[in-house]
């Protein structure tokens, strides 16, 4: 049996795409590893319009319930094989076929891979300055990383926090000149090079970090900005164009270079990776699929 | 006193832009004629993620309250004059200046301009098939218009309604061939040319329409799709690029051809005009303004 549309990924982009596809009466299947995607791990979301303060878990649960009310078919499984014109095989051994496909599988944030990193997530550890920065007003925080993500996060945090330790294992930040010139004026930001974070301390919440050199820093927050990558296992099976960082290149209608494949949300080369932008892109992708199906 | 950012328009795009700009700590002023924009007039919204069924009024009120909690400055006024680098003058005689500007003033839907059109809005009269189509399952409806909007709305409604009268004053629809070819297969859609809608009937809800020729059609719904236009008074004061229909051309980052001016939502040449897409664009526009201010 052939679907009109298969959506891979059940975060904000995938769920909104399913919502719109259902309302366009497309025969739609959504396949997702975890319901809600990575957004469920955000401990506090204050910037999804109409919700001043909600957990990622609660917000994504509401979104998923909305999709279920629209009778979209949704399975919890992982796509392990994907081929053009468009067949997928899942980890649970099922195969499905569709006329169109939306890739909305998001990214995985790179981790520091140190003890207690996951345990303290949402208890001082964060992967999103835009989301959680305002929580650290007048506190001391650290940022791990040296690219655009780390430097812009440090700059943003300097608007709230008293001190921002920007900790990078390299000799020189890899960020754009525009951000580096900004750094100079910011006395709140203490730059630390050739260091790694070795240990996290604190009982229920993060209280301090210990560097490889043995130096200890008292901080309430640690923003890990060492990069994110879309799942290359699926992308590499398609001849789909990505940018130099591995993100799928999508146009304003969320079309990719492959006819019939659309991409939405964090997996794409969009300029802002937020829940609300992912939702908008999901809706647009579903609309483009609907338009193309009717051609 | 100079603002970092002035946002013109307080619908979904403008409000979300204000939300993000506030969180980026930009000194922001939002100027809007009516709080919530045209979205407040939707009687039933079922496709804004997490809300299965909410009135436009209630949804936009929540969104506005969210912005107010973030202490964004918002005034109810109308911008009547706008100049490059960037000064605005309002109907109430105030002037403001900003470093960057987001245009999010939406569009005005063209009306039929017949008696009771506004009175029956949300009581059978609708301007959005995607939003309200599912409400007319197994009912008879009419669509007024002959362009892409009217024809695609008729096609969508044919998935729900028993009969769809597609009423156009011209001899031949102006829609794209792809949509016209779709029309041929749809027996539910009755095409009526060289006719105008003259009268609306029904007590509390729309019950019938009378055509200019005197012919009466019993319908529960009438979708008015005779076009929409962005407010050209402001656009024409700037040397801002628009498409052939008058919509502002915005790139994926919501930048326009004028350095420092961004556009988001219905006023732009986006492919889908929905609340959720406008919100995403508003967030992206605010992010681009923030990035550019820091350059």
Coordinates of C-alpha atoms in Angstrom, one line a residue:
Chain A
X1 CA 0.0 0.0 0.0
X2 CA 1.4 3.3 -1.1
X3 CA 1.1 6.5 1.0
X4 CA 0.7 10.0 -0.5
X5 CA 3.3 11.2 2.0
X6 CA 5.7 9.8 4.5
X7 CA 7.1 12.1 7.1
X8 CA 10.3 11.1 8.9
X9 CA 10.6 12.7 12.3
X10 CA 8.1 13.6 14.9
X11 CA 9.4 16.9 16.3
X12 CA 7.7 20.3 15.7
X13 CA 8.4 20.2 12.0
X14 CA 7.2 16.7 11.4
X15 CA 4.1 17.0 13.6
X16 CA 3.0 20.2 12.0
X17 CA 3.6 18.7 8.5
X18 CA 1.4 15.8 9.6
X19 CA -1.3 18.2 10.8
X20 CA -1.4 20.1 7.5
X21 CA -1.2 16.9 5.4
X22 CA -4.1 15.4 7.3
X23 CA -6.2 18.5 6.7
X24 CA -5.2 18.3 3.0
X25 CA -6.6 14.7 3.2
X26 CA -3.3 13.2 2.1
X27 CA -2.8 9.6 3.1
X28 CA 0.1 10.3 5.5
X29 CA 2.4 8.2 7.7
X30 CA 4.7 9.8 10.2
X31 CA 7.6 7.7 11.4
X32 CA 9.5 8.9 14.5
X33 CA 12.0 7.4 16.9
X34 CA 10.7 9.4 19.8
X35 CA 7.4 11.4 20.0
X36 CA 8.1 15.1 20.1
X37 CA 11.7 14.9 19.0
X38 CA 14.6 16.7 20.7
X39 CA 12.2 19.5 21.7
X40 CA 10.9 17.3 24.5
X41 CA 14.2 17.7 26.3
X42 CA 13.9 21.5 26.7
X43 CA 13.1 22.0 30.4
X44 CA 11.5 25.4 29.9
X45 CA 10.1 26.9 26.7
X46 CA 9.2 30.6 26.9
X47 CA 9.2 31.6 23.3
X48 CA 6.5 29.4 21.6
X49 CA 3.8 31.9 20.9
X50 CA 0.9 31.8 23.5
X51 CA 3.0 29.8 26.0
X52 CA 4.9 32.0 28.4
X53 CA 6.3 29.0 30.3
X54 CA 5.9 25.4 29.4
X55 CA 8.2 22.3 29.5
X56 CA 9.3 20.8 26.2
X57 CA 7.6 17.6 27.2
X58 CA 4.2 19.2 27.8
X59 CA 4.3 21.3 24.7
X60 CA 5.3 18.4 22.4
X61 CA 2.7 16.2 24.1
X62 CA 0.0 18.8 23.2
X63 CA 1.3 18.9 19.7
X64 CA 1.3 15.2 19.3
X65 CA -2.3 14.9 20.7
X66 CA -3.4 17.5 18.2
X67 CA -2.0 15.4 15.4
X68 CA -3.6 12.2 16.8
X69 CA -7.0 13.9 16.8
X70 CA -6.6 14.5 13.1
X71 CA -6.2 10.8 12.6
X72 CA -2.8 11.0 11.1
X73 CA -1.1 7.6 11.2
X74 CA 2.0 7.7 13.4
X75 CA 4.4 4.9 14.3
X76 CA 7.3 4.9 16.8
X77 CA 10.1 3.3 14.8
X78 CA 13.4 4.3 13.2
X79 CA 14.0 4.5 9.4
X80 CA 17.2 2.7 8.7
X81 CA 17.0 2.5 4.9
X82 CA 15.7 5.0 2.4
X83 CA 15.7 4.9 -1.4
X84 CA 14.6 7.2 -4.1
X85 CA 10.9 7.2 -5.3
X86 CA 10.4 6.5 -2.1
X87 CA 10.8 3.4 -0.1
X88 CA 11.8 3.2 3.5
X89 CA 12.7 0.3 5.8
X90 CA 12.5 0.6 9.5
X91 CA 14.5 -0.9 12.5
X92 CA 11.4 -3.0 13.3
X93 CA 11.7 -4.6 9.8
X94 CA 8.7 -2.8 8.2
X95 CA 8.7 -1.3 4.7
X96 CA 6.6 1.5 3.4
X97 CA 6.3 3.4 0.2
X98 CA 5.1 6.9 -0.6
X99 CA 4.7 9.3 -3.5
X100 CA 6.3 12.2 -1.6
X101 CA 8.5 12.4 1.5
X102 CA 9.3 15.0 4.1
X103 CA 12.5 14.7 6.0
X104 CA 12.2 16.3 9.4
X105 CA 14.4 14.1 11.5
X106 CA 16.2 17.1 13.2
X107 CA 19.7 17.0 14.4
X108 CA 21.6 15.5 17.2
X109 CA 23.5 17.9 19.4
X110 CA 27.0 16.9 19.9
X111 CA 27.7 16.1 23.5
X112 CA 30.8 16.6 25.7
X113 CA 30.5 13.0 26.7
X114 CA 31.4 13.6 30.3
X115 CA 29.8 12.0 33.4
X116 CA 26.4 13.4 34.6
X117 CA 25.9 15.5 31.4
X118 CA 22.5 13.9 30.8
X119 CA 21.5 13.8 34.4
X120 CA 22.0 17.6 34.8
X121 CA 20.3 18.5 31.5
X122 CA 17.7 21.1 32.4
X123 CA 19.3 21.5 35.8
X124 CA 22.0 23.8 34.7
X125 CA 23.1 22.1 31.5
X126 CA 21.5 23.5 28.4
X127 CA 21.9 23.3 24.6
X128 CA 20.1 26.5 23.7
X129 CA 21.1 30.0 24.7
X130 CA 18.1 31.6 23.0
X131 CA 15.8 29.3 25.0
X132 CA 17.4 29.3 28.4
X133 CA 19.6 32.4 28.6
X134 CA 17.1 34.6 30.5
X135 CA 17.0 32.0 33.3
X136 CA 20.5 33.0 34.3
X137 CA 20.1 36.6 35.1
X138 CA 22.9 37.8 37.5
X139 CA 24.4 34.3 37.7
X140 CA 27.7 32.9 36.5
X141 CA 27.6 30.6 33.5
X142 CA 30.0 28.8 31.2
X143 CA 29.8 28.0 27.5
X144 CA 31.7 25.1 26.0
X145 CA 32.8 25.5 22.3
X146 CA 34.6 27.8 20.0
X147 CA 32.4 28.2 16.8
X148 CA 29.6 30.6 15.9
X149 CA 27.2 28.7 18.2
X150 CA 29.4 29.0 21.2
X151 CA 30.5 32.6 20.6
X152 CA 27.0 33.9 19.9
X153 CA 25.6 32.1 22.9
X154 CA 28.3 33.7 25.1
X155 CA 27.4 37.2 23.7
X156 CA 23.7 36.5 24.3
X157 CA 24.4 35.3 27.8
X158 CA 26.4 38.4 28.6
X159 CA 23.2 40.3 28.4
X160 CA 21.9 38.4 31.4
X161 CA 24.6 36.7 33.4
X162 CA 27.3 38.4 35.6
X163 CA 30.2 36.3 34.3
X164 CA 30.3 34.1 31.2
X165 CA 33.3 31.7 30.9
X166 CA 33.8 30.8 27.3
X167 CA 35.8 27.6 27.2
X168 CA 37.4 26.2 24.1
X169 CA 39.8 23.4 23.6
X170 CA 41.5 25.2 20.6
X171 CA 43.9 28.2 20.4
X172 CA 41.6 30.5 18.5
X173 CA 37.8 30.7 18.1
X174 CA 36.5 29.5 14.8
X175 CA 33.6 32.1 14.8
X176 CA 32.9 34.7 12.1
X177 CA 34.8 38.0 12.4
X178 CA 31.6 39.9 13.2
X179 CA 31.1 37.9 16.3
X180 CA 34.8 37.9 17.3
X181 CA 34.9 41.7 17.1
X182 CA 31.8 41.8 19.4
X183 CA 33.6 39.6 21.9
X184 CA 36.3 42.3 22.5
X185 CA 34.0 44.8 24.1
X186 CA 32.5 42.3 26.5
X187 CA 34.3 42.3 29.8
X188 CA 31.8 39.9 31.3
X189 CA 33.0 37.2 29.0
X190 CA 36.2 35.4 30.2
X191 CA 37.9 33.6 27.4
X192 CA 39.6 30.3 28.3
X193 CA 41.6 28.5 25.6
X194 CA 43.2 25.0 25.5
X195 CA 40.9 23.7 28.1
X196 CA 38.3 21.0 28.3
X197 CA 35.5 20.4 30.8
X198 CA 36.3 17.3 32.8
X199 CA 33.8 17.2 35.6
X200 CA 30.4 18.5 36.6
X201 CA 29.6 19.2 40.2
X202 CA 26.4 19.9 42.1
X203 CA 23.8 17.9 44.0
X204 CA 20.4 18.4 42.3
X205 CA 21.6 21.3 40.1
X206 CA 24.9 22.2 38.5
X207 CA 27.0 24.2 40.9
X208 CA 30.5 24.1 39.4
X209 CA 32.6 22.7 36.6
X210 CA 36.1 21.3 36.9
X211 CA 38.5 21.8 33.9
X212 CA 41.1 19.3 32.7
X213 CA 43.8 21.4 34.3
X214 CA 42.2 21.0 37.7
X215 CA 40.8 24.5 37.8
X216 CA 37.3 24.8 39.3
X217 CA 34.7 27.4 38.2
X218 CA 31.5 28.1 40.2
X219 CA 28.7 28.3 37.6
X220 CA 25.0 27.8 37.7
X221 CA 24.7 27.1 34.0
X222 CA 26.7 25.4 31.3
X223 CA 25.8 25.8 27.7
X224 CA 27.1 23.1 25.5
X225 CA 27.7 24.5 22.0
X226 CA 30.1 22.0 20.4
X227 CA 27.9 21.5 17.3
X228 CA 25.0 19.6 16.0
X229 CA 24.7 17.2 13.1
X230 CA 21.8 15.9 11.1
X231 CA 21.8 12.1 10.9
X232 CA 24.1 11.4 8.0
X233 CA 23.1 7.8 7.7
X234 CA 19.8 8.6 6.0
X235 CA 21.0 11.6 4.1
X236 CA 23.9 9.7 2.6
X237 CA 21.5 7.2 1.1
X238 CA 19.9 9.9 -1.0
X239 CA 21.6 12.1 -3.5
X240 CA 20.3 15.1 -1.6
X241 CA 22.2 18.3 -1.5
X242 CA 23.5 19.5 1.8
X243 CA 25.6 22.5 2.9
X244 CA 29.2 22.1 4.1
X245 CA 28.0 21.2 7.6
X246 CA 25.7 18.4 6.4
X247 CA 22.3 20.3 6.6
X248 CA 19.9 19.7 3.8
X249 CA 19.5 22.7 1.5
X250 CA 15.8 23.6 1.3
X251 CA 14.3 26.5 -0.6
X252 CA 11.6 28.8 0.7
X253 CA 9.0 26.2 -0.2
X254 CA 11.0 23.6 1.7
X255 CA 11.8 21.7 -1.6
X256 CA 15.1 20.0 -1.9
X257 CA 17.1 19.2 -5.0
X258 CA 15.2 15.8 -5.2
X259 CA 11.8 16.1 -6.9
X260 CA 9.3 14.9 -4.3
X261 CA 11.5 15.2 -1.2
X262 CA 11.0 18.1 1.1
X263 CA 12.8 19.0 4.3
X264 CA 11.8 21.0 7.3
X265 CA 13.1 22.0 10.7
X266 CA 16.6 21.6 12.2
X267 CA 17.7 19.1 9.5
X268 CA 17.7 22.0 7.0
X269 CA 20.1 24.9 6.4
X270 CA 17.6 27.4 8.0
X271 CA 19.0 30.4 9.8
X272 CA 17.2 29.9 13.0
X273 CA 16.5 26.6 14.7
X274 CA 13.5 27.1 16.9
X275 CA 10.2 25.2 17.6
X276 CA 8.1 28.0 16.0
X277 CA 10.2 28.2 12.8
X278 CA 10.3 24.4 12.5
X279 CA 6.5 24.3 12.8
X280 CA 6.1 27.0 10.0
X281 CA 8.5 25.0 7.8
X282 CA 6.6 21.8 8.4
X283 CA 3.3 23.4 7.3
X284 CA 5.0 24.9 4.2
X285 CA 6.5 21.5 3.3
X286 CA 3.1 19.8 3.6
X287 CA 1.6 22.4 1.4
X288 CA 4.3 22.0 -1.2
X289 CA 3.8 18.3 -1.2
X290 CA 0.1 18.8 -1.6
X291 CA 0.6 21.2 -4.5
X292 CA 3.0 18.9 -6.2
X293 CA 0.7 15.8 -5.8
X294 CA -2.0 17.7 -7.6
X295 CA 0.2 18.5 -10.5
Chain B
X1 CA 14.8 58.5 21.0
X2 CA 15.8 55.8 18.6
X3 CA 14.6 52.2 18.8
X4 CA 16.7 49.3 17.7
X5 CA 13.7 47.9 15.9
X6 CA 10.2 49.0 14.9
X7 CA 7.7 46.4 13.9
X8 CA 4.7 47.5 11.9
X9 CA 1.8 45.1 12.3
X10 CA 0.5 43.2 15.3
X11 CA -0.7 39.9 13.8
X12 CA 1.0 36.6 14.2
X13 CA 4.2 37.7 12.4
X14 CA 4.6 41.0 14.2
X15 CA 3.8 39.6 17.6
X16 CA 6.2 36.7 17.3
X17 CA 8.9 39.1 16.0
X18 CA 8.3 41.3 19.1
X19 CA 8.6 38.2 21.3
X20 CA 11.9 37.3 19.8
X21 CA 13.2 40.8 19.7
X22 CA 12.4 41.3 23.4
X23 CA 14.3 38.2 24.3
X24 CA 17.2 39.4 22.2
X25 CA 17.0 42.6 24.4
X26 CA 16.4 44.8 21.4
X27 CA 14.7 48.1 22.2
X28 CA 11.6 47.4 20.3
X29 CA 8.4 49.2 19.4
X30 CA 5.4 47.4 17.8
X31 CA 2.8 49.6 16.0
X32 CA -0.5 48.0 15.0
X33 CA -3.8 49.3 14.0
X34 CA -5.7 46.4 15.6
X35 CA -4.3 44.0 18.2
X36 CA -4.0 40.5 16.6
X37 CA -4.4 41.5 13.0
X38 CA -6.7 39.9 10.6
X39 CA -6.3 36.5 12.3
X40 CA -8.6 37.7 15.1
X41 CA -11.5 37.5 12.6
X42 CA -11.1 33.7 12.0
X43 CA -14.0 32.2 13.8
X44 CA -12.4 28.8 14.2
X45 CA -8.8 27.9 14.0
X46 CA -7.9 24.2 14.1
X47 CA -4.4 24.2 12.6
X48 CA -2.3 26.2 15.0
X49 CA -0.2 23.5 16.6
X50 CA -1.5 22.5 20.1
X51 CA -4.9 24.1 19.6
X52 CA -7.4 21.8 18.1
X53 CA -10.2 24.3 18.2
X54 CA -9.9 28.0 19.2
X55 CA -11.3 31.2 17.9
X56 CA -8.9 33.7 16.2
X57 CA -9.9 36.2 18.8
X58 CA -8.8 34.0 21.7
X59 CA -5.6 32.7 20.0
X60 CA -4.4 36.2 19.2
X61 CA -5.3 37.5 22.6
X62 CA -3.1 34.8 24.1
X63 CA -0.3 35.8 21.7
X64 CA -0.6 39.4 22.6
X65 CA -0.6 38.7 26.3
X66 CA 2.6 36.7 25.8
X67 CA 4.2 39.7 24.2
X68 CA 3.1 42.1 26.9
X69 CA 4.6 39.8 29.6
X70 CA 7.9 40.2 27.8
X71 CA 7.6 44.0 28.2
X72 CA 7.7 44.8 24.5
X73 CA 6.4 48.3 23.9
X74 CA 3.2 48.2 21.8
X75 CA 1.0 51.0 20.6
X76 CA -2.4 50.9 18.8
X77 CA -1.9 53.4 16.0
X78 CA -1.5 53.4 12.2
X79 CA 1.7 54.2 10.4
X80 CA 0.9 56.6 7.6
X81 CA 4.3 57.8 6.6
X82 CA 7.5 55.8 6.4
X83 CA 11.0 56.8 5.1
X84 CA 14.3 55.1 4.6
X85 CA 16.7 54.8 7.5
X86 CA 13.9 54.6 9.2
X87 CA 11.4 57.1 10.4
X88 CA 7.7 56.6 10.7
X89 CA 4.8 59.0 11.4
X90 CA 1.5 57.7 12.7
X91 CA -2.1 58.7 12.3
X92 CA -2.1 60.0 15.9
X93 CA 0.7 62.4 14.9
X94 CA 3.6 60.6 16.6
X95 CA 7.0 60.1 15.0
X96 CA 9.4 57.3 15.8
X97 CA 12.9 56.3 14.5
X98 CA 14.6 53.0 14.5
X99 CA 17.8 51.3 13.3
X100 CA 15.9 48.3 11.8
X101 CA 12.4 47.7 10.7
X102 CA 10.1 44.7 10.2
X103 CA 7.1 45.1 8.0
X104 CA 4.4 42.7 9.1
X105 CA 1.3 44.6 8.3
X106 CA -0.4 41.7 6.5
X107 CA -2.9 42.1 3.7
X108 CA -6.5 43.1 3.4
X109 CA -8.7 40.6 1.8
X110 CA -10.7 42.1 -1.0
X111 CA -14.4 42.0 -0.2
X112 CA -17.5 41.5 -2.4
X113 CA -18.9 44.7 -0.9
X114 CA -22.5 43.4 -0.7
X115 CA -24.9 43.8 2.2
X116 CA -24.4 41.6 5.3
X117 CA -21.0 40.4 4.2
X118 CA -19.3 41.4 7.5
X119 CA -22.3 40.5 9.6
X120 CA -22.2 36.8 8.4
X121 CA -18.4 36.5 8.6
X122 CA -17.8 33.3 10.7
X123 CA -21.5 32.4 10.3
X124 CA -21.1 30.9 6.8
X125 CA -18.9 33.5 5.2
X126 CA -15.2 32.7 5.2
X127 CA -12.0 34.0 3.6
X128 CA -9.9 30.8 4.2
X129 CA -10.6 27.3 2.8
X130 CA -7.7 25.7 4.5
X131 CA -9.0 27.0 7.8
X132 CA -12.7 26.4 7.5
X133 CA -13.2 23.8 4.8
X134 CA -13.5 20.9 7.2
X135 CA -16.5 22.6 8.9
X136 CA -18.6 22.1 5.8
X137 CA -18.6 18.3 5.5
X138 CA -21.6 17.1 3.5
X139 CA -22.9 20.6 3.1
X140 CA -23.4 22.8 0.1
X141 CA -21.0 25.7 -0.3
X142 CA -20.1 28.4 -2.8
X143 CA -16.8 30.0 -3.7
X144 CA -16.7 33.5 -5.2
X145 CA -13.7 34.2 -7.5
X146 CA -11.9 32.9 -10.5
X147 CA -8.1 32.9 -9.8
X148 CA -5.8 30.4 -8.1
X149 CA -7.2 31.2 -4.7
X150 CA -10.8 30.5 -5.7
X151 CA -10.1 27.4 -7.8
X152 CA -7.8 25.8 -5.2
X153 CA -10.4 26.6 -2.5
X154 CA -13.1 24.9 -4.6
X155 CA -10.9 21.8 -5.1
X156 CA -10.2 21.6 -1.4
X157 CA -13.8 22.1 -0.5
X158 CA -14.8 19.3 -2.9
X159 CA -13.1 16.9 -0.4
X160 CA -15.6 17.8 2.2
X161 CA -18.8 19.4 0.8
X162 CA -21.5 17.7 -1.2
X163 CA -21.7 20.5 -3.8
X164 CA -19.4 23.4 -4.4
X165 CA -20.6 26.3 -6.6
X166 CA -17.7 28.1 -8.1
X167 CA -19.0 31.5 -9.1
X168 CA -17.0 33.8 -11.3
X169 CA -17.9 37.0 -13.0
X170 CA -15.6 36.4 -16.0
X171 CA -15.8 34.0 -18.9
X172 CA -12.8 31.8 -18.1
X173 CA -11.0 31.1 -14.8
X174 CA -7.6 32.8 -14.4
X175 CA -6.1 29.9 -12.5
X176 CA -3.0 27.9 -13.4
X177 CA -3.5 25.0 -15.9
X178 CA -2.6 22.5 -13.2
X179 CA -5.6 23.6 -11.2
X180 CA -7.9 23.9 -14.2
X181 CA -7.1 20.3 -15.2
X182 CA -8.0 19.2 -11.7
X183 CA -11.3 20.9 -12.0
X184 CA -12.4 18.7 -14.9
X185 CA -12.6 15.6 -12.8
X186 CA -14.6 17.1 -10.0
X187 CA -18.3 16.5 -10.5
X188 CA -19.1 18.1 -7.2
X189 CA -17.9 21.5 -8.4
X190 CA -20.5 23.3 -10.4
X191 CA -18.9 26.1 -12.5
X192 CA -21.0 29.3 -12.9
X193 CA -19.6 32.0 -15.2
X194 CA -20.7 35.6 -15.8
X195 CA -22.4 35.8 -12.5
X196 CA -22.1 38.0 -9.4
X197 CA -23.3 37.4 -5.9
X198 CA -25.9 40.0 -5.2
X199 CA -27.5 39.0 -1.9
X200 CA -26.9 37.0 1.2
X201 CA -29.8 35.3 3.0
X202 CA -30.2 33.6 6.3
X203 CA -31.2 34.6 9.8
X204 CA -28.2 33.9 12.1
X205 CA -26.2 31.9 9.7
X206 CA -25.9 32.0 5.9
X207 CA -28.6 29.9 4.3
X208 CA -28.6 30.9 0.6
X209 CA -27.2 33.3 -1.9
X210 CA -28.9 35.1 -4.6
X211 CA -27.1 35.8 -7.9
X212 CA -27.4 38.9 -10.0
X213 CA -29.5 37.0 -12.5
X214 CA -32.0 36.3 -9.7
X215 CA -31.0 32.6 -9.4
X216 CA -31.0 31.4 -5.8
X217 CA -28.5 28.8 -4.4
X218 CA -29.0 27.1 -1.0
X219 CA -25.6 27.1 0.6
X220 CA -24.3 26.9 4.2
X221 CA -20.9 28.4 3.3
X222 CA -19.6 31.1 1.0
X223 CA -15.8 31.4 0.5
X224 CA -14.8 34.8 -0.8
X225 CA -11.6 34.4 -2.8
X226 CA -11.5 37.6 -4.9
X227 CA -8.0 38.4 -3.9
X228 CA -6.0 40.1 -1.2
X229 CA -3.6 43.0 -1.3
X230 CA -0.9 44.3 0.9
X231 CA -1.4 47.9 1.9
X232 CA 0.3 49.7 -1.0
X233 CA 0.3 53.1 0.7
X234 CA 3.3 52.2 2.9
X235 CA 5.0 49.9 0.4
X236 CA 5.0 52.6 -2.3
X237 CA 6.8 55.1 0.0
X238 CA 9.8 52.7 0.1
X239 CA 11.9 51.5 -2.8
X240 CA 11.1 48.0 -1.7
X241 CA 10.8 45.2 -4.3
X242 CA 7.5 43.4 -4.6
X243 CA 6.3 40.7 -6.9
X244 CA 3.7 41.3 -9.6
X245 CA 0.9 41.1 -7.1
X246 CA 2.3 43.7 -4.7
X247 CA 3.7 41.3 -2.1
X248 CA 7.1 42.2 -0.7
X249 CA 9.9 39.9 -1.8
X250 CA 11.6 38.4 1.2
X251 CA 14.4 35.8 1.2
X252 CA 14.7 32.8 3.5
X253 CA 16.0 35.1 6.3
X254 CA 13.1 37.5 5.7
X255 CA 15.4 40.2 4.4
X256 CA 14.1 42.5 1.7
X257 CA 16.1 44.4 -0.9
X258 CA 16.5 47.3 1.5
X259 CA 19.3 46.9 4.0
X260 CA 17.7 47.0 7.4
X261 CA 14.2 46.3 6.4
X262 CA 12.7 42.8 6.9
X263 CA 9.3 41.5 6.1
X264 CA 7.3 38.7 7.5
X265 CA 3.8 37.1 7.2
X266 CA 1.1 37.7 4.7
X267 CA 2.6 40.9 3.4
X268 CA 5.4 38.8 1.8
X269 CA 5.6 36.6 -1.3
X270 CA 5.5 33.4 0.8
X271 CA 3.8 30.3 -0.6
X272 CA 1.5 29.7 2.3
X273 CA -0.3 32.3 4.3
X274 CA -1.1 30.7 7.7
X275 CA -0.8 31.8 11.3
X276 CA 2.0 29.2 12.0
X277 CA 4.1 30.2 9.0
X278 CA 3.7 33.9 9.8
X279 CA 4.9 33.2 13.4
X280 CA 8.0 31.4 12.1
X281 CA 8.8 34.2 9.7
X282 CA 8.4 36.7 12.4
X283 CA 10.9 34.9 14.6
X284 CA 13.3 34.6 11.7
X285 CA 13.0 38.3 10.8
X286 CA 13.7 39.3 14.4
X287 CA 16.7 37.0 14.5
X288 CA 18.0 38.5 11.2
X289 CA 17.6 42.0 12.6
X290 CA 19.4 41.0 15.7
X291 CA 22.3 39.5 13.7
X292 CA 22.5 42.6 11.5
X293 CA 22.5 45.0 14.5
X294 CA 25.5 43.2 15.8
X295 CA 27.5 43.5 12.6

